[in-house]
Tab-separated table of C-alpha atoms in Angstrom:
chain	number	residue	atom	x	y	z
J	1	UNK	CA	0.013	0.007	-0.026
J	2	UNK	CA	2.906	2.311	0.782
J	3	UNK	CA	4.375	1.658	-2.866
J	4	UNK	CA	0.731	2.487	-4.461
J	5	UNK	CA	0.624	5.745	-2.535
J	6	UNK	CA	4.131	6.626	-3.590
J	7	UNK	CA	2.889	5.931	-7.201
J	8	UNK	CA	0.037	8.029	-7.199
J	9	UNK	CA	1.940	10.823	-5.648
J	10	UNK	CA	4.219	10.392	-8.703
J	11	UNK	CA	1.238	10.612	-10.970
J	12	UNK	CA	0.027	13.884	-9.143
J	13	UNK	CA	3.409	15.570	-9.362
J	14	UNK	CA	3.604	14.646	-13.059
J	15	UNK	CA	0.333	16.194	-13.866
J	16	UNK	CA	0.961	19.386	-11.940
J	17	UNK	CA	4.251	19.949	-13.642
J	18	UNK	CA	3.037	19.237	-17.160
J	19	UNK	CA	0.346	21.812	-16.776
J	20	UNK	CA	2.922	24.489	-16.429
J	21	UNK	CA	4.465	23.265	-19.707
J	22	UNK	CA	1.489	24.160	-21.719
J	23	UNK	CA	3.202	27.734	-22.226
J	24	UNK	CA	5.400	26.021	-24.942
J	25	UNK	CA	5.026	26.835	-28.348
J	26	UNK	CA	3.764	23.341	-29.648
J	27	UNK	CA	0.625	21.596	-29.024
J	28	UNK	CA	0.560	19.222	-25.929
J	29	UNK	CA	-1.804	16.513	-24.945
J	30	UNK	CA	-2.637	15.210	-21.318
J	31	UNK	CA	-4.482	12.047	-20.824
J	32	UNK	CA	-5.667	10.560	-17.483
J	33	UNK	CA	-7.428	7.230	-17.049
J	34	UNK	CA	-7.392	3.662	-16.139
J	35	UNK	CA	-5.525	0.718	-17.275
J	36	UNK	CA	-5.712	-3.120	-17.173
J	37	UNK	CA	-3.141	-5.919	-17.362
J	38	UNK	CA	-3.362	-9.488	-18.446
J	39	UNK	CA	-0.367	-12.021	-17.991
J	40	UNK	CA	-2.606	-15.074	-18.782
J	41	UNK	CA	-3.197	-14.037	-22.498
J	42	UNK	CA	0.812	-13.170	-22.870
J	43	UNK	CA	1.778	-16.674	-21.882
J	44	UNK	CA	-0.597	-18.527	-23.964
J	45	UNK	CA	-0.242	-19.822	-27.609
J	46	UNK	CA	-0.857	-17.430	-30.479
J	47	UNK	CA	-4.147	-18.765	-31.418
J	48	UNK	CA	-5.753	-18.539	-28.152
J	49	UNK	CA	-4.590	-15.189	-27.230
J	50	UNK	CA	-7.957	-13.502	-27.429
J	51	UNK	CA	-9.708	-16.329	-25.952
J	52	UNK	CA	-7.351	-16.332	-22.857
J	53	UNK	CA	-7.559	-12.542	-22.867
J	54	UNK	CA	-11.311	-12.152	-22.732
J	55	UNK	CA	-12.207	-15.274	-21.073
J	56	UNK	CA	-14.095	-18.521	-22.490
J	57	UNK	CA	-14.858	-22.111	-21.210
J	58	UNK	CA	-14.599	-25.321	-22.962
J	59	UNK	CA	-17.986	-25.043	-24.370
J	60	UNK	CA	-16.968	-21.684	-25.900
J	61	UNK	CA	-19.230	-19.648	-23.606
J	62	UNK	CA	-17.891	-16.052	-22.651
J	63	UNK	CA	-17.708	-15.229	-18.979
J	64	UNK	CA	-16.229	-12.176	-17.100
J	65	UNK	CA	-12.797	-10.989	-17.921
J	66	UNK	CA	-11.048	-12.075	-14.848
J	67	UNK	CA	-7.852	-12.674	-16.585
J	68	UNK	CA	-7.280	-8.820	-16.445
J	69	UNK	CA	-6.335	-7.048	-13.385
J	70	UNK	CA	-8.259	-3.554	-13.821
J	71	UNK	CA	-6.550	-0.678	-12.119
J	72	UNK	CA	-9.140	2.040	-11.259
J	73	UNK	CA	-9.266	5.757	-12.763
J	74	UNK	CA	-6.116	7.924	-12.218
J	75	UNK	CA	-3.957	4.891	-12.837
J	76	UNK	CA	-2.513	5.810	-15.955
J	77	UNK	CA	-1.101	9.249	-17.241
J	78	UNK	CA	-0.145	10.355	-20.857
J	79	UNK	CA	1.689	13.238	-21.778
J	80	UNK	CA	2.600	13.798	-25.382
J	81	UNK	CA	3.744	16.603	-27.873
J	82	UNK	CA	3.281	16.846	-31.569
J	83	UNK	CA	6.803	16.942	-33.574
J	84	UNK	CA	4.885	17.309	-36.823
J	85	UNK	CA	2.024	15.995	-38.451
J	86	UNK	CA	2.805	12.250	-38.481
J	87	UNK	CA	4.976	11.863	-35.284
J	88	UNK	CA	4.231	12.371	-31.648
J	89	UNK	CA	6.524	11.755	-28.571
J	90	UNK	CA	4.984	10.723	-25.402
J	91	UNK	CA	5.575	9.900	-21.817
J	92	UNK	CA	3.272	7.122	-20.364
J	93	UNK	CA	2.791	6.163	-16.770
J	94	UNK	CA	0.920	3.424	-15.532
J	95	UNK	CA	0.557	2.447	-11.839
J	96	UNK	CA	-1.495	0.217	-9.397
J	97	UNK	CA	-1.620	-3.177	-7.596
J	98	UNK	CA	-1.481	-6.079	-10.163
J	99	UNK	CA	-1.361	-9.745	-9.737
J	100	UNK	CA	-0.154	-12.465	-12.116
J	101	UNK	CA	-2.980	-15.154	-12.114
J	102	UNK	CA	-0.968	-17.207	-14.624
J	103	UNK	CA	1.363	-18.233	-11.543
J	104	UNK	CA	-0.895	-17.592	-8.823
J	105	UNK	CA	1.061	-14.485	-7.547
J	106	UNK	CA	-0.827	-12.068	-5.401
J	107	UNK	CA	-1.167	-8.393	-6.106
J	108	UNK	CA	2.030	-6.629	-6.180
J	109	UNK	CA	2.854	-2.987	-6.495
J	110	UNK	CA	3.053	-2.141	-10.423
J	111	UNK	CA	4.837	0.870	-11.900
J	112	UNK	CA	5.623	1.291	-15.701
J	113	UNK	CA	7.040	4.589	-17.151
J	114	UNK	CA	8.782	5.644	-20.360
J	115	UNK	CA	8.996	7.290	-23.554
J	116	UNK	CA	7.231	6.455	-26.782
J	117	UNK	CA	6.759	7.294	-30.215
J	118	UNK	CA	3.592	7.544	-32.119
J	119	UNK	CA	2.867	7.405	-35.837
J	120	UNK	CA	-0.403	9.284	-36.538
J	121	UNK	CA	-2.272	8.131	-39.516
J	122	UNK	CA	-4.541	11.237	-40.097
J	123	UNK	CA	-1.289	13.151	-40.446
J	124	UNK	CA	-1.584	11.842	-44.006
J	125	UNK	CA	-4.717	13.395	-44.680
J	126	UNK	CA	-6.191	15.601	-42.140
J	127	UNK	CA	-4.572	16.068	-38.894
J	128	UNK	CA	-7.723	17.915	-37.371
J	129	UNK	CA	-9.814	15.038	-38.180
J	130	UNK	CA	-12.019	13.745	-35.181
J	131	UNK	CA	-10.843	10.140	-35.474
J	132	UNK	CA	-7.079	9.970	-34.752
J	133	UNK	CA	-5.724	6.570	-34.925
J	134	UNK	CA	-1.948	5.523	-34.411
J	135	UNK	CA	0.657	3.050	-34.090
J	136	UNK	CA	2.987	3.159	-31.036
J	137	UNK	CA	6.430	1.827	-29.823
J	138	UNK	CA	7.824	2.568	-26.387
J	139	UNK	CA	10.707	1.815	-23.958
J	140	UNK	CA	9.814	1.702	-20.291
J	141	UNK	CA	11.126	1.049	-16.929
J	142	UNK	CA	8.871	-1.558	-15.197
J	143	UNK	CA	8.650	-2.029	-11.499
J	144	UNK	CA	6.859	-5.522	-10.665
J	145	UNK	CA	8.421	-7.628	-8.072
J	146	UNK	CA	8.894	-11.348	-8.894
J	147	UNK	CA	11.751	-12.127	-6.444
J	148	UNK	CA	8.978	-13.907	-4.033
J	149	UNK	CA	8.097	-16.402	-6.741
J	150	UNK	CA	8.698	-20.122	-5.646
J	151	UNK	CA	10.091	-22.839	-7.745
J	152	UNK	CA	9.378	-25.036	-9.718
J	153	UNK	CA	6.742	-22.730	-11.315
J	154	UNK	CA	3.191	-24.130	-12.241
J	155	UNK	CA	0.350	-22.226	-13.705
J	156	UNK	CA	-3.157	-22.112	-12.317
J	157	UNK	CA	-3.832	-25.310	-14.155
J	158	UNK	CA	-1.060	-27.043	-12.458
J	159	UNK	CA	1.274	-27.016	-15.560
J	160	UNK	CA	4.868	-26.423	-15.357
J	161	UNK	CA	5.333	-22.838	-16.633
J	162	UNK	CA	7.301	-23.036	-20.075
J	163	UNK	CA	10.491	-21.146	-20.053
J	164	UNK	CA	11.623	-21.774	-16.676
J	165	UNK	CA	14.294	-23.868	-15.075
J	166	UNK	CA	14.443	-25.314	-11.812
J	167	UNK	CA	18.160	-25.093	-11.675
J	168	UNK	CA	18.319	-21.303	-12.486
J	169	UNK	CA	15.316	-19.568	-10.657
J	170	UNK	CA	17.436	-16.266	-10.120
J	171	UNK	CA	17.155	-15.791	-13.991
J	172	UNK	CA	13.402	-14.801	-13.295
J	173	UNK	CA	13.567	-13.256	-9.812
J	174	UNK	CA	13.559	-9.638	-10.625
J	175	UNK	CA	11.716	-6.609	-9.212
J	176	UNK	CA	12.979	-3.948	-12.021
J	177	UNK	CA	12.821	-4.553	-15.721
J	178	UNK	CA	13.402	-2.898	-18.936
J	179	UNK	CA	10.174	-3.277	-20.957
J	180	UNK	CA	9.372	-2.620	-24.770
J	181	UNK	CA	5.802	-1.698	-25.560
J	182	UNK	CA	4.318	-2.094	-28.930
J	183	UNK	CA	0.685	-1.202	-29.762
J	184	UNK	CA	-2.287	0.582	-31.401
J	185	UNK	CA	-4.589	3.312	-30.261
J	186	UNK	CA	-6.961	5.940	-31.095
J	187	UNK	CA	-7.917	9.305	-30.094
J	188	UNK	CA	-11.690	10.291	-30.538
J	189	UNK	CA	-11.686	14.181	-30.377
J	190	UNK	CA	-15.279	15.334	-29.232
J	191	UNK	CA	-13.972	18.996	-29.328
J	192	UNK	CA	-11.179	20.606	-30.500
J	193	UNK	CA	-9.382	20.283	-26.986
J	194	UNK	CA	-11.259	17.333	-25.592
J	195	UNK	CA	-11.570	13.688	-26.495
J	196	UNK	CA	-11.443	10.125	-25.470
J	197	UNK	CA	-8.391	7.696	-25.963
J	198	UNK	CA	-7.854	4.100	-26.227
J	199	UNK	CA	-4.825	2.078	-26.629
J	200	UNK	CA	-3.692	-1.682	-26.488
J	201	UNK	CA	-0.041	-2.910	-26.053
J	202	UNK	CA	1.826	-5.782	-25.862
J	203	UNK	CA	4.630	-5.486	-23.215
J	204	UNK	CA	7.698	-7.679	-23.459
J	205	UNK	CA	10.771	-7.728	-21.049
J	206	UNK	CA	13.456	-8.969	-23.716
J	207	UNK	CA	16.417	-8.889	-21.215
J	208	UNK	CA	14.783	-11.609	-19.099
J	209	UNK	CA	15.153	-15.345	-20.180
J	210	UNK	CA	11.442	-16.102	-19.738
J	211	UNK	CA	7.888	-14.761	-20.716
J	212	UNK	CA	6.734	-14.598	-17.082
J	213	UNK	CA	6.788	-10.853	-17.012
J	214	UNK	CA	5.230	-10.224	-20.391
J	215	UNK	CA	1.652	-8.888	-20.447
J	216	UNK	CA	-1.031	-7.265	-22.490
J	217	UNK	CA	-2.151	-3.917	-21.384
J	218	UNK	CA	-5.586	-1.985	-22.310
J	219	UNK	CA	-6.171	1.424	-21.367
J	220	UNK	CA	-8.871	4.189	-21.677
J	221	UNK	CA	-8.173	7.652	-20.878
J	222	UNK	CA	-9.689	11.285	-21.035
J	223	UNK	CA	-7.826	13.641	-23.337
J	224	UNK	CA	-7.029	17.174	-22.920
J	225	UNK	CA	-4.864	19.205	-25.696
J	226	UNK	CA	-2.964	22.428	-24.810
J	227	UNK	CA	-0.153	24.544	-26.122
J	228	UNK	CA	-1.650	26.153	-29.184
J	229	UNK	CA	-0.006	29.609	-28.937
J	230	UNK	CA	-0.633	33.078	-30.567
J	231	UNK	CA	2.708	34.739	-30.456
J	232	UNK	CA	1.542	37.816	-32.427
J	233	UNK	CA	-1.527	38.177	-30.359
J	234	UNK	CA	-3.785	38.348	-33.559
J	235	UNK	CA	-6.285	35.723	-32.596
J	236	UNK	CA	-5.022	33.052	-35.119
J	237	UNK	CA	-3.109	30.074	-33.276
J	238	UNK	CA	0.553	29.631	-34.495
J	239	UNK	CA	-0.297	26.264	-36.048
J	240	UNK	CA	-2.873	28.174	-38.378
J	241	UNK	CA	-0.838	31.452	-38.728
J	242	UNK	CA	1.052	31.932	-41.849
J	243	UNK	CA	2.786	35.001	-40.276
J	244	UNK	CA	3.071	33.761	-36.699
J	245	UNK	CA	5.393	36.697	-35.367
J	246	UNK	CA	3.500	39.564	-37.160
J	247	UNK	CA	-0.102	40.453	-36.470
J	248	UNK	CA	-2.392	39.830	-39.133
J	249	UNK	CA	-6.052	39.170	-40.413
J	250	UNK	CA	-7.956	35.912	-40.369
J	251	UNK	CA	-8.788	36.166	-44.105
J	252	UNK	CA	-5.181	36.180	-44.864
J	253	UNK	CA	-4.273	33.385	-42.568
J	254	UNK	CA	-2.819	35.572	-39.935
J	255	UNK	CA	-0.595	37.758	-42.476
J	256	UNK	CA	-0.899	41.501	-42.255
J	257	UNK	CA	-2.210	43.757	-45.202
J	258	UNK	CA	-0.551	47.169	-44.432
J	259	UNK	CA	-1.861	49.319	-47.480
J	260	UNK	CA	-5.296	47.469	-47.225
J	261	UNK	CA	-5.325	46.545	-50.682
J	262	UNK	CA	-6.413	42.894	-50.185
J	263	UNK	CA	-3.011	41.556	-50.910
J	264	UNK	CA	-1.302	40.113	-47.802
J	265	UNK	CA	2.127	41.757	-47.167
J	266	UNK	CA	3.877	38.371	-47.836
J	267	UNK	CA	2.746	38.252	-51.414
J	268	UNK	CA	2.710	42.144	-51.817
J	269	UNK	CA	5.477	43.634	-53.988
J	270	UNK	CA	4.312	47.113	-52.827
J	271	UNK	CA	3.223	46.537	-49.094
J	272	UNK	CA	3.090	50.184	-48.381
J	273	UNK	CA	1.224	51.371	-51.435
J	274	UNK	CA	-2.266	49.929	-52.518
J	275	UNK	CA	-2.524	47.871	-55.735
J	276	UNK	CA	-4.496	45.313	-57.262
J	277	UNK	CA	-3.891	41.494	-56.750
J	278	UNK	CA	-3.431	41.096	-60.492
J	279	UNK	CA	-0.310	43.520	-60.376
J	280	UNK	CA	0.880	41.687	-57.133
J	281	UNK	CA	-0.369	44.568	-54.820
J	282	UNK	CA	1.386	47.330	-56.738
J	283	UNK	CA	-0.424	50.202	-58.351
J	284	UNK	CA	-0.583	50.176	-62.262
J	285	UNK	CA	2.023	52.725	-63.621
J	286	UNK	CA	0.773	55.914	-65.557
J	287	UNK	CA	3.845	56.996	-67.407
J	288	UNK	CA	2.226	60.053	-69.259
J	289	UNK	CA	0.377	61.031	-66.337
J	290	UNK	CA	-2.941	61.330	-67.961
J	291	UNK	CA	-4.976	59.355	-65.394
J	292	UNK	CA	-5.221	56.278	-67.523
J	293	UNK	CA	-3.091	53.547	-66.340
J	294	UNK	CA	-0.659	52.055	-68.951
J	295	UNK	CA	-2.289	48.673	-69.056
J	296	UNK	CA	-5.380	50.561	-70.342
J	297	UNK	CA	-3.686	53.278	-72.291
J	298	UNK	CA	-3.266	52.779	-75.962
J	299	UNK	CA	-0.884	55.774	-75.936
J	300	UNK	CA	1.059	55.098	-72.534
J	301	UNK	CA	3.758	57.686	-73.398
J	302	UNK	CA	1.408	60.658	-74.771
J	303	UNK	CA	-1.257	62.163	-72.279
J	304	UNK	CA	-4.672	61.621	-73.498
J	305	UNK	CA	-8.261	61.428	-72.232
J	306	UNK	CA	-9.775	58.299	-71.017
J	307	UNK	CA	-12.582	58.570	-73.462
J	308	UNK	CA	-10.176	58.182	-76.168
J	309	UNK	CA	-8.385	55.059	-74.432
J	310	UNK	CA	-5.483	57.495	-73.023
J	311	UNK	CA	-4.476	58.995	-76.499
J	312	UNK	CA	-4.773	62.585	-77.638
J	313	UNK	CA	-7.879	63.618	-79.769
J	314	UNK	CA	-6.588	64.130	-83.477
J	315	UNK	CA	-6.763	67.418	-85.169
J	316	UNK	CA	-6.618	66.343	-88.730
J	317	UNK	CA	-6.838	69.629	-90.440
J	318	UNK	CA	-4.437	71.379	-87.765
J	319	UNK	CA	-7.060	74.294	-87.176
J	320	UNK	CA	-6.590	73.872	-83.042
J	321	UNK	CA	-10.197	72.211	-83.024
J	322	UNK	CA	-10.026	68.492	-82.170
J	323	UNK	CA	-11.740	66.296	-84.622
J	324	UNK	CA	-14.311	65.001	-82.361
J	325	UNK	CA	-15.706	68.574	-82.068
J	326	UNK	CA	-14.794	69.575	-85.580
J	327	UNK	CA	-17.761	69.639	-88.136
J	328	UNK	CA	-15.172	69.936	-90.742
J	329	UNK	CA	-12.394	67.831	-89.691
J	330	UNK	CA	-10.393	67.928	-92.743
J	331	UNK	CA	-10.779	71.501	-93.640
J	332	UNK	CA	-9.193	74.193	-91.475
J	333	UNK	CA	-11.760	76.354	-89.857
J	334	UNK	CA	-12.711	78.456	-86.792
J	335	UNK	CA	-14.067	77.392	-83.456
J	336	UNK	CA	-17.127	79.999	-83.637
J	337	UNK	CA	-17.927	77.922	-86.645
J	338	UNK	CA	-17.299	74.410	-85.163
J	339	UNK	CA	-14.117	73.949	-86.976
J	340	UNK	CA	-15.545	74.847	-90.330
J	341	UNK	CA	-14.364	77.577	-92.542
J	342	UNK	CA	-16.145	80.963	-92.085
J	343	UNK	CA	-19.273	80.683	-94.226
J	344	UNK	CA	-20.022	83.118	-97.222
J	345	UNK	CA	-22.908	84.786	-95.151
J	346	UNK	CA	-20.495	85.902	-92.526
J	347	UNK	CA	-18.170	87.173	-94.936
J	348	UNK	CA	-20.993	89.009	-96.638
J	349	UNK	CA	-22.164	90.670	-93.218
J	350	UNK	CA	-18.618	91.765	-92.435
J	351	UNK	CA	-18.364	93.509	-95.735
J	352	UNK	CA	-21.727	95.024	-95.314
J	353	UNK	CA	-20.731	96.208	-91.912
J	354	UNK	CA	-17.447	97.692	-93.505
J	355	UNK	CA	-19.589	99.596	-96.056
J	356	UNK	CA	-22.006	100.975	-93.549
J	357	UNK	CA	-22.845	104.739	-93.972
J	358	UNK	CA	-20.688	104.817	-97.294
J	359	UNK	CA	-20.979	108.234	-98.596
J	360	UNK	CA	-22.086	109.301	-102.128
J	361	UNK	CA	-22.225	112.910	-103.787
J	362	UNK	CA	-25.797	114.236	-103.525
J	363	UNK	CA	-28.055	112.593	-106.139
J	364	UNK	CA	-25.129	111.107	-107.734
J	365	UNK	CA	-23.434	107.567	-107.847
J	366	UNK	CA	-20.057	109.244	-107.080
J	367	UNK	CA	-18.323	107.801	-103.783
J	368	UNK	CA	-17.157	110.474	-101.549
J	369	UNK	CA	-13.386	110.479	-100.583
J	370	UNK	CA	-14.362	110.042	-96.976
J	371	UNK	CA	-15.432	106.339	-97.834
J	372	UNK	CA	-12.092	105.444	-99.080
J	373	UNK	CA	-11.168	103.357	-95.571
J	374	UNK	CA	-14.560	101.659	-95.759
J	375	UNK	CA	-13.844	100.444	-99.331
J	376	UNK	CA	-10.336	99.289	-98.468
J	377	UNK	CA	-11.796	97.281	-95.353
J	378	UNK	CA	-14.482	95.797	-97.541
J	379	UNK	CA	-12.044	94.929	-100.435
J	380	UNK	CA	-9.834	92.928	-98.146
J	381	UNK	CA	-12.761	90.998	-96.464
J	382	UNK	CA	-14.153	90.045	-100.011
J	383	UNK	CA	-10.527	88.872	-101.068
J	384	UNK	CA	-9.984	87.015	-97.935
J	385	UNK	CA	-13.251	85.306	-98.484
J	386	UNK	CA	-12.535	83.953	-101.777
J	387	UNK	CA	-16.303	84.003	-102.679
J	388	UNK	CA	-18.626	85.584	-105.049
J	389	UNK	CA	-20.849	88.158	-103.833
J	390	UNK	CA	-23.721	90.427	-105.012
J	391	UNK	CA	-23.357	94.146	-104.187
J	392	UNK	CA	-27.060	95.389	-103.768
J	393	UNK	CA	-27.882	99.170	-103.862
J	394	UNK	CA	-30.855	100.599	-102.063
J	395	UNK	CA	-32.377	104.142	-101.837
J	396	UNK	CA	-35.008	105.829	-99.451
J	397	UNK	CA	-38.455	106.627	-100.812
J	398	UNK	CA	-38.062	110.308	-101.691
J	399	UNK	CA	-38.206	110.483	-105.447
J	400	UNK	CA	-39.804	108.471	-108.154
J	401	UNK	CA	-39.607	104.702	-108.099
J	402	UNK	CA	-37.854	104.435	-111.535
J	403	UNK	CA	-35.306	107.134	-110.696
J	404	UNK	CA	-34.567	105.640	-107.432
J	405	UNK	CA	-34.017	102.226	-109.173
J	406	UNK	CA	-31.593	103.509	-111.663
J	407	UNK	CA	-29.667	105.606	-108.953
J	408	UNK	CA	-29.563	102.303	-106.755
J	409	UNK	CA	-27.975	100.334	-109.737
J	410	UNK	CA	-25.451	103.099	-110.442
J	411	UNK	CA	-24.508	103.333	-106.897
J	412	UNK	CA	-24.100	99.566	-106.558
J	413	UNK	CA	-21.978	99.395	-109.831
J	414	UNK	CA	-19.746	102.249	-108.341
J	415	UNK	CA	-19.104	100.359	-105.415
J	416	UNK	CA	-18.084	97.202	-107.465
J	417	UNK	CA	-15.597	99.255	-109.471
J	418	UNK	CA	-14.214	100.784	-106.285
J	419	UNK	CA	-13.561	97.298	-104.870
J	420	UNK	CA	-12.156	95.918	-108.271
J	421	UNK	CA	-9.793	98.930	-108.258
J	422	UNK	CA	-8.565	97.549	-104.844
J	423	UNK	CA	-7.838	94.157	-106.361
J	424	UNK	CA	-10.902	92.257	-105.960
J	425	UNK	CA	-11.326	89.935	-108.834
J	426	UNK	CA	-13.690	91.048	-111.499
J	427	UNK	CA	-15.189	87.547	-111.317
J	428	UNK	CA	-16.113	87.842	-107.761
J	429	UNK	CA	-18.724	90.643	-107.926
J	430	UNK	CA	-21.909	91.407	-109.455
J	431	UNK	CA	-23.886	94.601	-108.847
J	432	UNK	CA	-27.854	94.943	-108.343
J	433	UNK	CA	-30.054	97.819	-107.507
J	434	UNK	CA	-33.329	97.386	-105.795
J	435	UNK	CA	-34.461	101.066	-105.389
J	436	UNK	CA	-36.676	101.939	-102.620
J	437	UNK	CA	-38.393	98.490	-102.581
J	438	UNK	CA	-36.733	97.563	-99.183
J	439	UNK	CA	-37.207	101.265	-97.783
J	440	UNK	CA	-38.979	101.406	-94.455
J	441	UNK	CA	-38.852	105.223	-93.474
J	442	UNK	CA	-41.405	107.467	-94.910
J	443	UNK	CA	-40.705	110.025	-97.622
J	444	UNK	CA	-41.973	112.698	-95.398
J	445	UNK	CA	-39.391	112.027	-92.848
J	446	UNK	CA	-36.272	113.922	-92.390
J	447	UNK	CA	-33.295	113.527	-94.364
J	448	UNK	CA	-31.256	111.936	-91.237
J	449	UNK	CA	-34.095	109.632	-90.807
J	450	UNK	CA	-34.186	108.446	-94.327
J	451	UNK	CA	-30.323	107.819	-94.327
J	452	UNK	CA	-30.850	104.339	-93.084
J	453	UNK	CA	-32.541	103.393	-96.233
J	454	UNK	CA	-29.727	104.547	-98.538
J	455	UNK	CA	-27.050	101.941	-98.288
J	456	UNK	CA	-25.106	99.128	-100.188
J	457	UNK	CA	-25.585	95.615	-98.771
J	458	UNK	CA	-23.350	92.635	-99.782
J	459	UNK	CA	-24.941	89.192	-99.995
J	460	UNK	CA	-23.375	85.835	-100.969
J	461	UNK	CA	-24.075	84.492	-104.462
J	462	UNK	CA	-24.787	80.706	-104.796
J	463	UNK	CA	-24.073	78.998	-108.019
J	464	UNK	CA	-27.514	79.255	-109.205
J	465	UNK	CA	-27.976	82.950	-108.441
J	466	UNK	CA	-24.512	83.752	-110.069
J	467	UNK	CA	-25.318	81.994	-113.279
J	468	UNK	CA	-28.622	83.857	-113.555
J	469	UNK	CA	-27.100	87.210	-113.060
J	470	UNK	CA	-24.459	86.503	-115.533
J	471	UNK	CA	-27.243	86.404	-118.251
J	472	UNK	CA	-28.622	89.818	-117.181
J	473	UNK	CA	-27.400	93.361	-117.788
J	474	UNK	CA	-26.839	95.321	-114.820
């Protein structure tokens, strides 16, 4: 009983010291439970191991498993640590009062403790699986006292135990043994950190000259997993954290995204500048600085608007008005005319304004010298236009219609002569008089008031008008 109390105290001390070990950076496992030992099955023939282990009569009926010595809970402790996905190192300790029914030995203090190596099958596919089977081999110190065994030895059936010599009982009378355990087991994880474990081992004592101390051991344990750390305190366990020393985000498996562009820093070639995933986290370049990135810019080295794919708008006629806004893209023009040349109507209006208030001698078609500058300006306008125009003479209502008509014709012709004298082509102008037909001021009005009806107007001549005027005598 004293030895059993010492063994239980050793178990409790091991549990206490192991709990403090949970601060290491690797996952740990603690298992506490019960075990059972069966010497009778280990000494049987290969074919009747299970019958001997679990009990069976001559008629094949099953009965209780009294070949096992069952040691109550807290008789086995397992402490384990993962090396990698496939391998686990453990320390297993079993304690209790165990008999050896095979040779009729009464209960003796039993302590087995040692290191083992597990091969985990689920590391081949999913180490987080709830079903966690493994193979195990372990090297142990075994304390089980056989020094009081009497010789010759017979088993419970009165048969001499194989492997013993009456002449060499000392080969077997030992209390301390080296034991080799080989077995199979499985953990069943109910939660991420809690589960149940079962294990079966065949324990042999290869240094001894007999199989007396060999036995089968079965155990069941409650399992607790600890030690999953989070070094960078980002809420992602180190085993799941691709950047365990740098705080990061769950969506990037624990890695940071400094510039917030959705590319974790470990994959981001520009971690401090936001950029798209397809460019490895770097912004697309814009060589010409036009706001259209090079990958979308048809003219990456020349600035241009996005509407034209980053290329400048063309100006085919070179008039300073872009083709997209130019109503006459192949002919130089002016902005006020949507990129088209100045229309003949506009030239005619300008010439009319230049001839505004042109002065004639009273009741004559002679142009007064004061109108020289007006004629100079009008001539230049008509030459610049390169068009054809009608010079139309008008009079006020004073006088007879026939007289006013002839006067207007003579005055229009005088203007044409003056313009041609200033370099206007004689094929560009025709004169016509309309007399008082367009006058609006009454005949009774003052001379100053009737002045607005005495004028010369310039009108463009289209092809049809020009041809008809050529057939008439003005």
